[in-house]
Amino acid sequence: MPRTLINVPKTAKAGEIVEVRAMIAHPMETGQRMGVNGAMIPRDIVNRFVCTYGSEVVFAADLWPAVSANPFLSFSLRAKEAGVITFSWTEDSGAVHVATADITVT
Amino acid sequence: MRPAVRCFGLAAPLLLAASVAHGIEQGEPRSGIAFASPETRAMQADDTANPGLFWVLDGEQLWAKREGAAQKSCGDCHGAASASMKGIAARYPAFDDKTGQAVDLTGRINLCRTRHQQATPLPHEGKEMLALTAFVGFQSRGLPMAPPADPRLAPARAQGEALFTQRMGQLDLSCANCHEANWQGRLGGSPITQGQSNAYPLYRLEWQGLGSLQRRMRACMVGVRAEPFDYGAPEFVALEAFLATRAKGLPVETPGVRP
């Protein structure tokens, strides 16, 4: 299971805009490179990232082979209510890696 | 497969002829991060954006993993790394009594594996070795590079200095031609830098991964079209020993980020 590093402020004021960061350890193999034996290294990338806040999707992105290894995403969201922020990365193989963080809104 | 040759070599003789030689003034070493873009500097400074932290976290797990016939982990002997490994990376390479040679951190970890864990040595540039060196180096982050005043290291340092100033390869360039005489210049649009060793192992954006100082030196040697030394070669350890004295006082940045 790849490692993930996420950064969400623990607390925020209602209505405050907070910055959220998420990074996953992933080779993002493009499928265009040749291995030592001359055979192509099969494509293996994270192709979809989704962030949900409570039950609402607040940020989503399609990722493509030109995205670097260990993709890092940073975005803002408005703190509305205390809840769970869920980050999910979907690989080409269909495997989904999920990380969660709690946020308290005062 | 040979590593890809970067095509910056051709510009070098022109640049050398055109610029004035600036030696590094005494007591004024400058870390490679000072030459990096603000974005790269921000990436290194922020532990949630620095991808090198993935290796540090892996290293933390490996530290506690029991290995080899002795079924001992690093932590079984050394205890908590935050206390026992603090300042260690800043002092390496050090002298090993049993072999009578200078060893770098990678060499020391493999000596520990064979002597105390009775395990097989890890490959030099493998994920596990990089994770362990990054984790051990991370414990010294922020501390100044402090090469030990051990007279037994003098031969290795002298050999390293000789290699540093020795011209090599088809382009006939020494490390010092760029990193001492022209560190304020640029080569192919990129800053040359002083070639300081205080942030290794570091995450290079070009590599898309973590790499050791020896990988960096091999890339430079291929760049001047010289035959690189093997990983773990005594020549590389000697160079590392010399570079550590040169970087004395610079803060350890492991894991650094470079373009």
CSV table of C-alpha atoms in Angstrom, one decimal:
chain,number,residue,atom,x,y,z
A,1,MET,CA,0.0,0.0,0.0
A,2,PRO,CA,1.5,3.3,-1.0
A,3,ARG,CA,2.2,5.9,1.7
A,4,THR,CA,0.2,9.1,1.7
A,5,LEU,CA,1.0,12.4,3.4
A,6,ILE,CA,-2.0,14.7,4.0
A,7,ASN,CA,-2.1,18.1,5.7
A,8,VAL,CA,-5.5,19.4,7.0
A,9,PRO,CA,-5.8,22.0,9.7
A,10,LYS,CA,-7.2,20.4,12.9
A,11,THR,CA,-9.5,23.3,13.6
A,12,ALA,CA,-11.0,26.1,11.5
A,13,LYS,CA,-13.6,28.9,12.0
A,14,ALA,CA,-16.9,28.5,10.3
A,15,GLY,CA,-16.7,30.0,6.8
A,16,GLU,CA,-12.9,30.1,6.9
A,17,ILE,CA,-11.0,29.1,3.7
A,18,VAL,CA,-8.4,26.5,4.6
A,19,GLU,CA,-5.5,25.0,2.5
A,20,VAL,CA,-5.4,21.3,2.1
A,21,ARG,CA,-2.4,19.3,0.8
A,22,ALA,CA,-2.2,15.7,-0.2
A,23,MET,CA,0.7,13.7,-1.6
A,24,ILE,CA,1.0,10.0,-2.4
A,25,ALA,CA,4.2,7.9,-2.9
A,26,HIS,CA,3.7,6.5,-6.3
A,27,PRO,CA,6.1,5.9,-9.3
A,28,MET,CA,3.6,7.2,-11.9
A,29,GLU,CA,5.2,5.0,-14.5
A,30,THR,CA,4.2,6.5,-17.9
A,31,GLY,CA,4.3,3.3,-20.0
A,32,GLN,CA,6.7,5.0,-22.4
A,33,ARG,CA,9.9,3.9,-20.8
A,34,MET,CA,12.0,0.8,-21.7
A,35,GLY,CA,13.3,-1.5,-19.0
A,36,VAL,CA,16.8,-3.0,-18.9
A,37,ASN,CA,15.7,-6.0,-21.1
A,38,GLY,CA,14.3,-3.8,-23.8
A,39,ALA,CA,10.7,-4.5,-22.9
A,40,MET,CA,8.3,-1.6,-22.2
A,41,ILE,CA,7.6,-0.9,-18.6
A,42,PRO,CA,3.8,-1.1,-18.3
A,43,ARG,CA,1.9,2.1,-17.5
A,44,ASP,CA,1.0,2.3,-13.8
A,45,ILE,CA,-0.3,5.7,-12.7
A,46,VAL,CA,-2.8,7.2,-10.3
A,47,ASN,CA,-5.5,8.4,-12.8
A,48,ARG,CA,-8.0,9.9,-10.4
A,49,PHE,CA,-8.0,11.9,-7.2
A,50,VAL,CA,-11.1,12.8,-5.3
A,51,CYS,CA,-11.5,14.7,-2.1
A,52,THR,CA,-14.8,14.6,-0.2
A,53,TYR,CA,-15.8,16.7,2.8
A,54,GLY,CA,-18.6,15.1,4.7
A,55,SER,CA,-20.6,13.6,1.8
A,56,GLU,CA,-19.9,16.3,-0.7
A,57,VAL,CA,-17.1,16.1,-3.4
A,58,VAL,CA,-15.1,19.3,-3.0
A,59,PHE,CA,-12.2,18.6,-5.3
A,60,ALA,CA,-11.5,16.1,-8.0
A,61,ALA,CA,-8.8,15.7,-10.6
A,62,ASP,CA,-7.9,13.4,-13.5
A,63,LEU,CA,-4.2,12.6,-13.6
A,64,TRP,CA,-2.3,11.7,-16.7
A,65,PRO,CA,1.1,10.1,-17.5
A,66,ALA,CA,2.9,13.5,-17.7
A,67,VAL,CA,2.3,14.0,-13.9
A,68,SER,CA,5.5,13.5,-11.9
A,69,ALA,CA,6.1,10.7,-9.5
A,70,ASN,CA,4.8,11.2,-6.0
A,71,PRO,CA,2.1,13.6,-7.1
A,72,PHE,CA,1.4,16.5,-4.7
A,73,LEU,CA,-1.9,18.4,-4.8
A,74,SER,CA,-2.8,21.5,-2.9
A,75,PHE,CA,-6.2,23.2,-2.9
A,76,SER,CA,-8.5,25.3,-0.7
A,77,LEU,CA,-11.9,24.6,0.7
A,78,ARG,CA,-14.4,26.4,2.9
A,79,ALA,CA,-14.8,25.0,6.4
A,80,LYS,CA,-18.5,24.6,7.0
A,81,GLU,CA,-19.1,22.0,9.7
A,82,ALA,CA,-17.1,19.5,11.7
A,83,GLY,CA,-16.5,16.4,9.7
A,84,VAL,CA,-14.3,13.9,7.9
A,85,ILE,CA,-12.3,14.9,4.9
A,86,THR,CA,-11.6,11.8,2.7
A,87,PHE,CA,-8.9,11.6,0.1
A,88,SER,CA,-8.9,8.8,-2.5
A,89,TRP,CA,-6.4,8.0,-5.2
A,90,THR,CA,-7.4,5.5,-7.9
A,91,GLU,CA,-4.7,3.5,-9.7
A,92,ASP,CA,-4.8,2.1,-13.3
A,93,SER,CA,-5.3,-1.3,-11.7
A,94,GLY,CA,-8.5,-0.1,-10.0
A,95,ALA,CA,-6.9,-0.2,-6.6
A,96,VAL,CA,-8.0,2.7,-4.4
A,97,HIS,CA,-5.9,4.2,-1.6
A,98,VAL,CA,-7.8,6.2,0.9
A,99,ALA,CA,-6.7,8.6,3.7
A,100,THR,CA,-8.9,10.6,6.0
A,101,ALA,CA,-8.5,13.5,8.3
A,102,ASP,CA,-10.9,15.1,10.8
A,103,ILE,CA,-11.6,18.8,11.0
A,104,THR,CA,-13.2,20.6,13.8
A,105,VAL,CA,-15.1,23.8,13.0
A,106,THR,CA,-15.7,26.4,15.7
B,1,MET,CA,22.2,0.1,-19.0
B,2,ARG,CA,24.3,3.2,-18.7
B,3,PRO,CA,22.7,6.3,-17.2
B,4,ALA,CA,21.7,8.9,-19.7
B,5,VAL,CA,24.3,11.4,-20.5
B,6,ARG,CA,23.3,15.0,-19.9
B,7,CYS,CA,24.3,17.2,-22.8
B,8,PHE,CA,25.7,20.0,-20.7
B,9,GLY,CA,29.3,19.0,-21.3
B,10,LEU,CA,29.8,20.9,-24.5
B,11,ALA,CA,29.2,24.3,-23.0
B,12,ALA,CA,31.8,23.8,-20.3
B,13,PRO,CA,35.1,24.7,-22.0
B,14,LEU,CA,33.5,27.9,-23.4
B,15,LEU,CA,32.2,28.8,-20.0
B,16,LEU,CA,35.4,28.2,-18.3
B,17,ALA,CA,37.3,30.4,-20.7
B,18,ALA,CA,34.8,33.2,-20.4
B,19,SER,CA,34.5,33.5,-16.6
B,20,VAL,CA,36.8,34.6,-13.9
B,21,ALA,CA,37.9,32.0,-11.3
B,22,HIS,CA,36.2,32.5,-7.9
B,23,GLY,CA,37.5,30.1,-5.3
B,24,ILE,CA,35.2,29.5,-2.3
B,25,GLU,CA,36.3,31.9,0.3
B,26,GLN,CA,37.3,30.4,3.6
B,27,GLY,CA,34.3,30.0,6.0
B,28,GLU,CA,31.8,30.7,3.3
B,29,PRO,CA,30.4,27.4,2.1
B,30,ARG,CA,26.9,27.7,0.5
B,31,SER,CA,24.4,24.9,0.4
B,32,GLY,CA,23.0,23.8,-2.9
B,33,ILE,CA,19.5,24.9,-1.7
B,34,ALA,CA,20.7,28.6,-1.9
B,35,PHE,CA,20.9,28.1,-5.7
B,36,ALA,CA,17.5,26.5,-6.1
B,37,SER,CA,14.3,28.3,-7.1
B,38,PRO,CA,11.9,29.6,-4.4
B,39,GLU,CA,9.5,26.7,-5.3
B,40,THR,CA,12.1,24.1,-4.8
B,41,ARG,CA,13.2,25.7,-1.5
B,42,ALA,CA,9.5,25.8,-0.3
B,43,MET,CA,9.2,22.1,-1.2
B,44,GLN,CA,12.2,21.2,0.9
B,45,ALA,CA,11.2,23.3,3.8
B,46,ASP,CA,7.7,21.9,4.1
B,47,ASP,CA,7.5,18.4,5.5
B,48,THR,CA,4.1,17.8,3.9
B,49,ALA,CA,5.4,18.7,0.4
B,50,ASN,CA,8.9,17.2,0.6
B,51,PRO,CA,8.7,13.7,-1.1
B,52,GLY,CA,11.9,12.7,0.7
B,53,LEU,CA,9.8,12.2,3.8
B,54,PHE,CA,8.3,9.0,2.3
B,55,TRP,CA,11.8,7.5,2.5
B,56,VAL,CA,12.2,8.7,6.0
B,57,LEU,CA,9.0,7.1,7.0
B,58,ASP,CA,10.0,3.9,5.4
B,59,GLY,CA,13.3,4.1,7.1
B,60,GLU,CA,11.6,4.4,10.5
B,61,GLN,CA,9.8,1.1,9.9
B,62,LEU,CA,13.0,-0.6,8.7
B,63,TRP,CA,14.8,0.7,11.8
B,64,ALA,CA,12.5,-1.5,13.9
B,65,LYS,CA,12.4,-4.5,11.6
B,66,ARG,CA,14.3,-7.6,12.8
B,67,GLU,CA,16.7,-8.9,10.2
B,68,GLY,CA,19.2,-11.6,9.5
B,69,ALA,CA,20.2,-14.8,11.3
B,70,ALA,CA,20.6,-12.8,14.6
B,71,GLN,CA,17.0,-11.5,14.3
B,72,LYS,CA,18.0,-8.1,15.6
B,73,SER,CA,16.7,-4.7,14.5
B,74,CYS,CA,18.7,-1.5,14.4
B,75,GLY,CA,16.7,-0.3,17.4
B,76,ASP,CA,17.5,-3.4,19.4
B,77,CYS,CA,21.1,-2.2,19.7
B,78,HIS,CA,20.8,1.6,19.1
B,79,GLY,CA,17.5,2.3,20.8
B,80,ALA,CA,15.5,5.2,19.7
B,81,ALA,CA,17.0,6.8,16.6
B,82,SER,CA,15.9,10.3,17.7
B,83,ALA,CA,18.4,10.1,20.5
B,84,SER,CA,21.1,7.7,19.4
B,85,MET,CA,21.4,8.9,15.8
B,86,LYS,CA,21.3,12.6,16.4
B,87,GLY,CA,24.3,14.2,14.9
B,88,ILE,CA,25.7,10.9,13.5
B,89,ALA,CA,25.2,11.7,9.8
B,90,ALA,CA,26.9,15.1,10.3
B,91,ARG,CA,30.0,13.3,11.4
B,92,TYR,CA,30.3,10.7,8.5
B,93,PRO,CA,32.4,9.4,6.8
B,94,ALA,CA,34.2,8.1,9.9
B,95,PHE,CA,37.0,5.6,10.5
B,96,ASP,CA,36.2,2.0,11.0
B,97,ASP,CA,38.7,0.3,13.4
B,98,LYS,CA,38.2,-3.3,12.2
B,99,THR,CA,38.7,-2.7,8.5
B,100,GLY,CA,41.1,0.2,9.0
B,101,GLN,CA,39.3,2.3,6.4
B,102,ALA,CA,37.0,5.3,6.1
B,103,VAL,CA,33.4,4.3,5.8
B,104,ASP,CA,30.3,6.3,4.9
B,105,LEU,CA,26.9,5.9,6.3
B,106,THR,CA,25.9,3.4,3.7
B,107,GLY,CA,29.0,1.4,4.4
B,108,ARG,CA,28.4,1.6,8.1
B,109,ILE,CA,24.8,0.3,7.8
B,110,ASN,CA,26.0,-2.6,5.7
B,111,LEU,CA,28.8,-3.4,8.2
B,112,CYS,CA,26.2,-3.4,10.9
B,113,ARG,CA,24.1,-5.8,8.9
B,114,THR,CA,26.9,-8.2,8.3
B,115,ARG,CA,28.5,-8.0,11.7
B,116,HIS,CA,25.6,-7.7,14.1
B,117,GLN,CA,22.5,-8.7,12.2
B,118,GLN,CA,24.2,-11.4,10.2
B,119,ALA,CA,22.2,-10.3,7.3
B,120,THR,CA,23.2,-9.8,3.6
B,121,PRO,CA,24.3,-6.2,2.7
B,122,LEU,CA,21.7,-4.0,1.1
B,123,PRO,CA,22.3,-2.8,-2.5
B,124,HIS,CA,23.8,0.7,-2.5
B,125,GLU,CA,21.1,2.5,-4.4
B,126,GLY,CA,18.1,0.3,-3.4
B,127,LYS,CA,15.0,1.6,-1.8
B,128,GLU,CA,15.8,0.0,1.6
B,129,MET,CA,19.3,1.5,1.9
B,130,LEU,CA,18.1,4.9,0.8
B,131,ALA,CA,15.3,4.7,3.3
B,132,LEU,CA,17.7,3.9,6.2
B,133,THR,CA,20.3,6.5,5.3
B,134,ALA,CA,17.5,9.1,4.9
B,135,PHE,CA,16.1,8.1,8.2
B,136,VAL,CA,19.4,8.3,10.0
B,137,GLY,CA,20.3,11.5,8.2
B,138,PHE,CA,17.0,13.0,9.2
B,139,GLN,CA,17.9,12.7,12.9
B,140,SER,CA,20.7,15.2,12.3
B,141,ARG,CA,18.6,17.7,10.3
B,142,GLY,CA,19.5,21.3,11.1
B,143,LEU,CA,22.8,20.3,12.9
B,144,PRO,CA,26.0,21.6,11.4
B,145,MET,CA,28.2,19.3,9.4
B,146,ALA,CA,30.9,18.3,11.8
B,147,PRO,CA,33.6,16.1,10.3
B,148,PRO,CA,35.6,14.5,13.1
B,149,ALA,CA,39.1,15.6,13.9
B,150,ASP,CA,40.4,12.0,13.5
B,151,PRO,CA,43.9,11.9,12.1
B,152,ARG,CA,43.3,8.4,10.7
B,153,LEU,CA,40.9,10.0,8.2
B,154,ALA,CA,43.6,12.2,6.8
B,155,PRO,CA,44.8,9.8,4.1
B,156,ALA,CA,41.2,9.4,2.8
B,157,ARG,CA,40.6,13.1,2.8
B,158,ALA,CA,43.9,13.7,1.0
B,159,GLN,CA,42.9,11.1,-1.6
B,160,GLY,CA,39.5,12.8,-1.9
B,161,GLU,CA,41.0,16.2,-2.4
B,162,ALA,CA,43.3,14.8,-5.1
B,163,LEU,CA,40.4,13.2,-6.9
B,164,PHE,CA,38.4,16.4,-6.6
B,165,THR,CA,41.1,18.4,-8.3
B,166,GLN,CA,42.1,15.7,-10.8
B,167,ARG,CA,40.9,16.3,-14.4
B,168,MET,CA,39.1,13.3,-15.8
B,169,GLY,CA,37.0,12.0,-18.8
B,170,GLN,CA,36.9,13.0,-22.4
B,171,LEU,CA,36.0,16.6,-21.4
B,172,ASP,CA,39.1,16.7,-19.2
B,173,LEU,CA,37.4,18.5,-16.3
B,174,SER,CA,37.9,18.1,-12.6
B,175,CYS,CA,35.2,18.6,-9.9
B,176,ALA,CA,37.0,21.8,-8.9
B,177,ASN,CA,36.9,23.3,-12.4
B,178,CYS,CA,33.1,23.8,-11.9
B,179,HIS,CA,32.4,23.6,-8.2
B,180,GLU,CA,35.4,25.6,-6.9
B,181,ALA,CA,36.3,27.9,-9.8
B,182,ASN,CA,32.9,28.5,-11.3
B,183,TRP,CA,30.2,27.9,-8.7
B,184,GLN,CA,28.7,31.3,-9.3
B,185,GLY,CA,28.2,30.6,-12.9
B,186,ARG,CA,25.5,28.7,-14.8
B,187,LEU,CA,25.8,25.7,-17.1
B,188,GLY,CA,23.0,25.0,-19.7
B,189,GLY,CA,20.8,27.5,-17.8
B,190,SER,CA,21.2,25.7,-14.4
B,191,PRO,CA,23.2,27.1,-11.5
B,192,ILE,CA,26.5,25.2,-11.1
B,193,THR,CA,26.5,25.3,-7.2
B,194,GLN,CA,29.4,24.5,-4.9
B,195,GLY,CA,28.7,20.8,-4.9
B,196,GLN,CA,28.2,20.6,-1.2
B,197,SER,CA,27.3,17.3,0.4
B,198,ASN,CA,25.1,18.4,3.3
B,199,ALA,CA,21.6,17.4,2.0
B,200,TYR,CA,22.1,13.8,0.9
B,201,PRO,CA,20.4,11.5,0.3
B,202,LEU,CA,18.2,14.0,-1.5
B,203,TYR,CA,15.1,14.0,-3.7
B,204,ARG,CA,16.0,15.2,-7.1
B,205,LEU,CA,13.1,16.2,-9.3
B,206,GLU,CA,15.0,15.0,-12.4
B,207,TRP,CA,15.4,11.6,-10.8
B,208,GLN,CA,11.8,11.5,-9.6
B,209,GLY,CA,13.2,9.9,-6.5
B,210,LEU,CA,15.7,9.8,-3.7
B,211,GLY,CA,19.4,9.3,-4.6
B,212,SER,CA,22.7,9.2,-2.7
B,213,LEU,CA,25.7,11.5,-3.0
B,214,GLN,CA,27.5,8.7,-5.0
B,215,ARG,CA,24.7,8.7,-7.5
B,216,ARG,CA,25.1,12.4,-7.9
B,217,MET,CA,28.9,12.0,-8.4
B,218,ARG,CA,28.4,9.2,-10.9
B,219,ALA,CA,26.1,11.5,-12.9
B,220,CYS,CA,28.7,14.2,-12.9
B,221,MET,CA,31.4,11.7,-14.0
B,222,VAL,CA,29.2,10.5,-16.8
B,223,GLY,CA,28.6,14.2,-17.7
B,224,VAL,CA,32.4,14.8,-18.2
B,225,ARG,CA,32.5,11.4,-20.0
B,226,ALA,CA,34.6,9.7,-17.5
B,227,GLU,CA,34.1,6.1,-16.4
B,228,PRO,CA,32.3,6.4,-13.1
B,229,PHE,CA,33.6,4.5,-10.0
B,230,ASP,CA,31.4,1.7,-8.7
B,231,TYR,CA,29.0,2.3,-5.9
B,232,GLY,CA,30.8,1.9,-2.6
B,233,ALA,CA,34.2,2.3,-4.2
B,234,PRO,CA,37.0,3.5,-1.9
B,235,GLU,CA,37.5,6.5,-4.2
B,236,PHE,CA,33.9,7.6,-3.6
B,237,VAL,CA,34.2,7.2,0.2
B,238,ALA,CA,37.5,9.3,0.0
B,239,LEU,CA,35.6,12.0,-2.0
B,240,GLU,CA,32.8,12.0,0.5
B,241,ALA,CA,35.3,12.3,3.3
B,242,PHE,CA,36.9,15.4,1.6
B,243,LEU,CA,33.5,16.9,0.8
B,244,ALA,CA,32.4,16.6,4.4
B,245,THR,CA,35.4,18.7,5.5
B,246,ARG,CA,34.5,21.2,2.7
B,247,ALA,CA,30.9,21.4,3.9
B,248,LYS,CA,31.9,21.9,7.6
B,249,GLY,CA,29.4,24.1,9.4
B,250,LEU,CA,26.6,23.8,6.8
B,251,PRO,CA,23.3,22.5,8.3
B,252,VAL,CA,22.3,19.0,7.4
B,253,GLU,CA,19.2,19.2,5.2
B,254,THR,CA,18.5,15.5,4.7
B,255,PRO,CA,16.3,14.8,2.9
B,256,GLY,CA,17.0,17.8,0.6
B,257,VAL,CA,15.1,18.6,-2.6
B,258,ARG,CA,17.0,19.7,-5.7
B,259,PRO,CA,15.8,20.4,-9.3
